[in-house]
């Protein structure tokens, strides 16, 4: 408890730094797998604080990366990061979009391994030009056209570096090991799997993650008992047929448009699942070139969801079969690519209770939600699932913040007064866990 | 020409016999592959006339039989044929539905091989009880419930036996070889392929076939130049899935009903063919057992057609692919059986002209159609196609007859005055061909 | 408590009668809306016991009857009931299938209205001829081919008449009013709505219902806290198009088969519902007459379900729109008939607790389930919903019984030792409620 | 015949002008409804030659214009035309895309009305940069990015103005009336209907039209007996639904993507037509915005075709019904716009024979096709149909030309030596008709 007070004081002294760093990051948003500047700045800072830092192929399993942008986009983003002041050696180690960062600090005494995950990527959203939008008023709006931190990950990265600093500052008083995971490409749920598959949390006993906002739309509120992570899979399917003149030789064509249309309808007819929530959506269908040509190209973008990872796997397997059969039906070929995914799950109850108790004792939260049914997808669930499967515990907290607009909206902004709340709760919970408090 | 006159006289003397035999056959209609009585009576008669007669596996390729009824139906029909006076040894040679009969007569002088085909089977139609229906008035209506000669094949068989008698009677004056083919199961276009595949017309130089009625609805008319035989294929597809309780475990089912429905829709979307007429029809769909059970069984009955055999093959191949893909889409299995088929084609123009010229010279026809676009399917076209492919010529004639109602109608009847017309034209044409008249 | 003991004794003395009556009913099973004999026997017995008895249009709202059999079936069943000894005046009052019976007894003292519902109909199942099947061994198997009490409603009717007798016997000691509802056509969830719409429970304060078996598969067990009634709707849709020859005039047809197939696929693509469980199943599709005819008739049988009545209404409204649009798409007409339906819902918690407490105190149950998620549909839920909507409380109990086979199986039989358990619990609970015990 | 020789001489003297004008037009291609420069130059020239010239609303029925580009595109094209030297007063009369021009010349003597139609628009194709491409070699390639005369309409306009000059030069020797119709927007078959509906050929006795190339791929060849114009209709259908989060509230969405997919499949299942060729093609489908959003927008682009106008009307009516029903099925709205169309038909046989005879007598053609089955769609067929319906005769000729690549290919070019052939044949045929030669 005394340690908690010390942490509160340290965080109080960092308040202005927190805001400054968040704004610095907000000005340079980097969408998934292009977080070269953000990740390199984080890596350099973490190294400075004494952490052992891994990035590139040491932090990310290349084969598990999903939804990677084209090579040209990666190269351009890498060059821009350097132009915009990122430490070049770090940037170079991330070539190919391997922008994950893992920072480890081993404390003097033996103890458990505590992991914390922070996501770094921005959205493919153009920030509003509205003068009343706070980032415009205060001069920290996005300088990258088409990209914006519209989900608060600038705040997450900021909080992560602050937690790093607090724990490093308490180095002599702590035990065990802390592992800070800075994850790329959470948007589209593309990045977590590649870090989990790289094994970065395989030794973790307690895993923590956090997000500003969502159901907690008020600064000073917090939810520690989060359930209902929907497992999800994101697929792109590209059909390739054979064009023909629709008037002169319809029988010579291989109709990719009809294959895609047939797939779309039958995908939505995948049976409901008695085991819990299931979802399917073909959100995009683009096919054909000309009215009088049998369409030889078609693309569908779809997602499945499940109340559990198992239900989502059922949906995904059904979806693949339907898509492949639709292609066969029309004599066309199809390439299916998984471009995103997240596990399902929920907080380990004991760890959730542990954090909630601390949230109450800290005295900085006005409102503590009993339980929060997340009802959406977050690829943090991959970390959670892996740690839980290996016998550890994992939890995710929602840190309340007043929001200017909904997540992913071009007017999104969150109340920076929420930053110290997050840092304090994560740092005190981590410290307690490291010191072996009973969960 | 003198021979023609002699034939006309002989046929004139047979008029009453023709009517008597036609009525005898009409009373005992036998649907496809169960023509045990009809075929055995024909075989015995042909043998009596001096023909070499083949039946059973010598006349029919077992593996090419399509749409065979269940074994129990065959056995029952065979027993009935014997009960109803069919010569038992002949019936026994036809066990298994191999009811085709081929009768060959070699004349003293060398010459071409002339084939003639006659179909023997009845329809699955119950003859009307209407007192004004001629077969009821005259007491020769069907004695087999559910079966009726509603397409005139009783007349065809009658005519075939009469042609056999005429030609045998002129034995000394003729040359070459005549082959009379009595075919089962023309309804549903199921029988011809099995006789063609057995090779029964492989040595034929000129092939003739005939039908009463259709576009020629007047006694005394005839069409010799028939075109537009539509090739066709008939398929049954049976889907087998897995039942499940639709409320309690929808995901455990494998939905045969949806597979069949999906197949039906996409079958109708097979592209049109620039090479000519194409058709597709799923005429029957039966699926499922209970409202609250995922349907585990489904059956579709379909047919394709094509202006040419090639187009029908395209349609058939597309149809198979669509059906198989629909099964895969729903994770069910499917068994596709071809239960019928006919080739496309048209009369050999020179042979058609040859017959037309004779029809004119005989003086027994009041009206000779210029040309007749058949626009339907007849499995005689398989004989035609085979003979034409091997360098021979083939033709099909429509012999006009007043009709009481349309073909396959329970009120169908044809004017028996058309019988001698058919016999005369076929016998004189055959005689001319056998004697080497220029085609 | 003393009254409970008295009830236990009275029931103990009825044991043989219970078995005899149940077997008497079992031998004469009557499917939905044809329960003329069962209902007339019950009505006569209830009248004998002093109840005011209503049936026919006084007990059933004709316009709300669902899934009524054809008139000829009703007439035949009515005649059979009389042949088999049913009291004719009562049978006559039920003409048209209005076989519901409501029996009311007003006790001397004022008090609440307590309703109890019992269902009477049999299944369309042929009872097994297996010699080891108890009804065969003991000589009480179904004497009506194709019909069987395979769900235990013979037991329900028996229990209802026994409860009637017990309560009538305690007339002087009770208060308030008891209403016994004998419902037809529970199978297919067809009958409850018509009695509810007739207003028979509009004045009920406490509503009780019961079923043998289901999740409680052991004699001596009971579940009083039942949740998860799935609302459901059953529909038949009949499409009528226009036939045409599929080869000669495909454009002249109006394809009912494709309309039905299109409906089936798109029905299964109705979106999932975020508010809870939703279900859809097209369990039967029958279309077309001949392979070469554009199908002019099609029938689909489907059901929807919902975790709540509201979700089922959503599903039903979507289903109607899809079916009607599919008909329009193919230029055919469609007639949609609702042939069954049930509400969703769950036991009123306080009433459930009240009954559970009594079940414990009676000492006749060895095992009392904490809670039972029904997960299926029962049209008792209509009674429950109506009573709850009007401010009353309702509950449904599952009375455990050893089962010879699953419900609706031709080998179904239940342990008759469960009969007194059901009677005792229902009668004691009803008596307590009538006497104003605190719920 | 003497007149024909004079015409041949006059055309011979115009050869260089023909090439120069064609190249001048080729450099400034204007896609459908934006032919402001082309049409204004033509109008001015025709006026100069003494014709009475109508344009704008006098030549085009505004409500019948199909596939009109957005207003902004029209305005920009109009401004460009003036910048590029088009006579401003004429351009102004064409505001709104009413770029059709009708030029009439009445000769001294009474006689028939002879119409000729020339199309003016270019393709939405970028001309190849290939140095070997003749327009590049000779410096007359398109100066308008994204537009190109890749179908030879530059040649048609050139020929039309030359015919105008020839006939005007022979004014004193001719009779009757000549009407020259310069039509916009033939590509996409968008323009003819609006001129026909304006009545511009209602008084025409003989109608002539021509095209370079197609089946006649050799300079010096010609086809005068053209049959098999496919009637066609082009539609765009825009579906508007309601977006919803596919994970959180799928039931709240109205799925425009599925409506479009359902429409596409069922459109292709419109039955084949026994009356002749029918076609349907959904060539483009674009739907949805994001993977996790119920798609609220969808667009399909389709076309129907028919061997006759009647069959195409059948297809179009079926298509509209299918699209509207698909929208209803998914609870979305749809707006269907016809953006193009052409009639079916064939040359009037007598007029075709008349022209063919002249083609033979002129001695300028090396090869005259017997008959040409066009097998494609041209909105000239609307002119043909109108004239034929009102008792006149109409014909279309294909003037052979060596082609560098297929029509609409970015490498398309035609042999300019074909220009005088077209002018001579059209002018001599028109002159003969005007002078009352027997058809």
Short mmCIF file of C-alpha atoms in Angstrom, two decimals, chain A residues 247-251 253-254 258 262-263 266 269 271-275 314 318 321-322 325-326 328-331, chain B residues 247-251 253-254 258 262-263 266 269 271-275 314 318 321-322 325-326 328-331:
data_model
loop_
_atom_site.label_atom_id
_atom_site.label_comp_id
_atom_site.label_asym_id
_atom_site.label_seq_id
_atom_site.Cartn_x
_atom_site.Cartn_y
_atom_site.Cartn_z
CA UNK A 247 -23.49 -11.59 -75.99
CA UNK A 248 -21.31 -13.54 -78.40
CA UNK A 249 -19.97 -16.38 -76.28
CA UNK A 250 -21.51 -16.57 -72.81
CA UNK A 251 -20.62 -20.26 -72.56
CA UNK A 253 -16.79 -17.40 -69.74
CA UNK A 254 -16.05 -18.48 -66.21
CA UNK A 258 -21.59 -15.20 -59.82
CA UNK A 262 -23.18 -17.39 -54.63
CA UNK A 263 -20.53 -17.52 -51.93
CA UNK A 266 -24.44 -19.19 -48.82
CA UNK A 269 -26.71 -19.29 -44.53
CA UNK A 271 -26.08 -22.52 -39.57
CA UNK A 272 -26.34 -20.78 -36.25
CA UNK A 273 -24.39 -22.43 -33.42
CA UNK A 274 -26.03 -23.78 -30.32
CA UNK A 275 -22.84 -23.19 -28.32
CA UNK A 314 -16.37 -23.66 -36.83
CA UNK A 318 -17.55 -23.57 -42.87
CA UNK A 321 -15.68 -24.68 -47.57
CA UNK A 322 -18.50 -22.52 -48.87
CA UNK A 325 -17.35 -24.80 -53.35
CA UNK A 326 -18.74 -21.60 -54.87
CA UNK A 328 -15.86 -24.89 -58.10
CA UNK A 329 -19.51 -24.38 -58.91
CA UNK A 330 -18.60 -21.67 -61.40
CA UNK A 331 -15.40 -23.27 -62.61
CA UNK B 247 -33.41 -25.80 -32.53
CA UNK B 248 -30.96 -27.58 -30.29
CA UNK B 249 -27.98 -28.22 -32.58
CA UNK B 250 -28.27 -26.56 -35.97
CA UNK B 251 -24.50 -26.64 -36.40
CA UNK B 253 -26.60 -30.88 -39.27
CA UNK B 254 -25.53 -31.26 -42.88
CA UNK B 258 -30.17 -26.31 -48.90
CA UNK B 262 -28.59 -24.11 -54.09
CA UNK B 263 -28.01 -26.58 -56.90
CA UNK B 266 -27.34 -22.29 -59.91
CA UNK B 269 -27.91 -19.94 -64.09
CA UNK B 271 -24.83 -19.68 -69.16
CA UNK B 272 -26.72 -19.69 -72.43
CA UNK B 273 -24.82 -21.15 -75.38
CA UNK B 274 -23.98 -19.15 -78.47
CA UNK B 275 -23.95 -22.31 -80.57
CA UNK B 314 -21.78 -28.82 -72.35
CA UNK B 318 -21.88 -27.91 -66.27
CA UNK B 321 -20.19 -29.66 -61.72
CA UNK B 322 -22.84 -27.40 -60.21
CA UNK B 325 -20.18 -28.21 -55.86
CA UNK B 326 -23.53 -27.58 -54.18
CA UNK B 328 -19.58 -29.81 -51.21
CA UNK B 329 -20.81 -26.39 -50.21
CA UNK B 330 -23.16 -27.93 -47.67
CA UNK B 331 -20.86 -30.75 -46.66
#
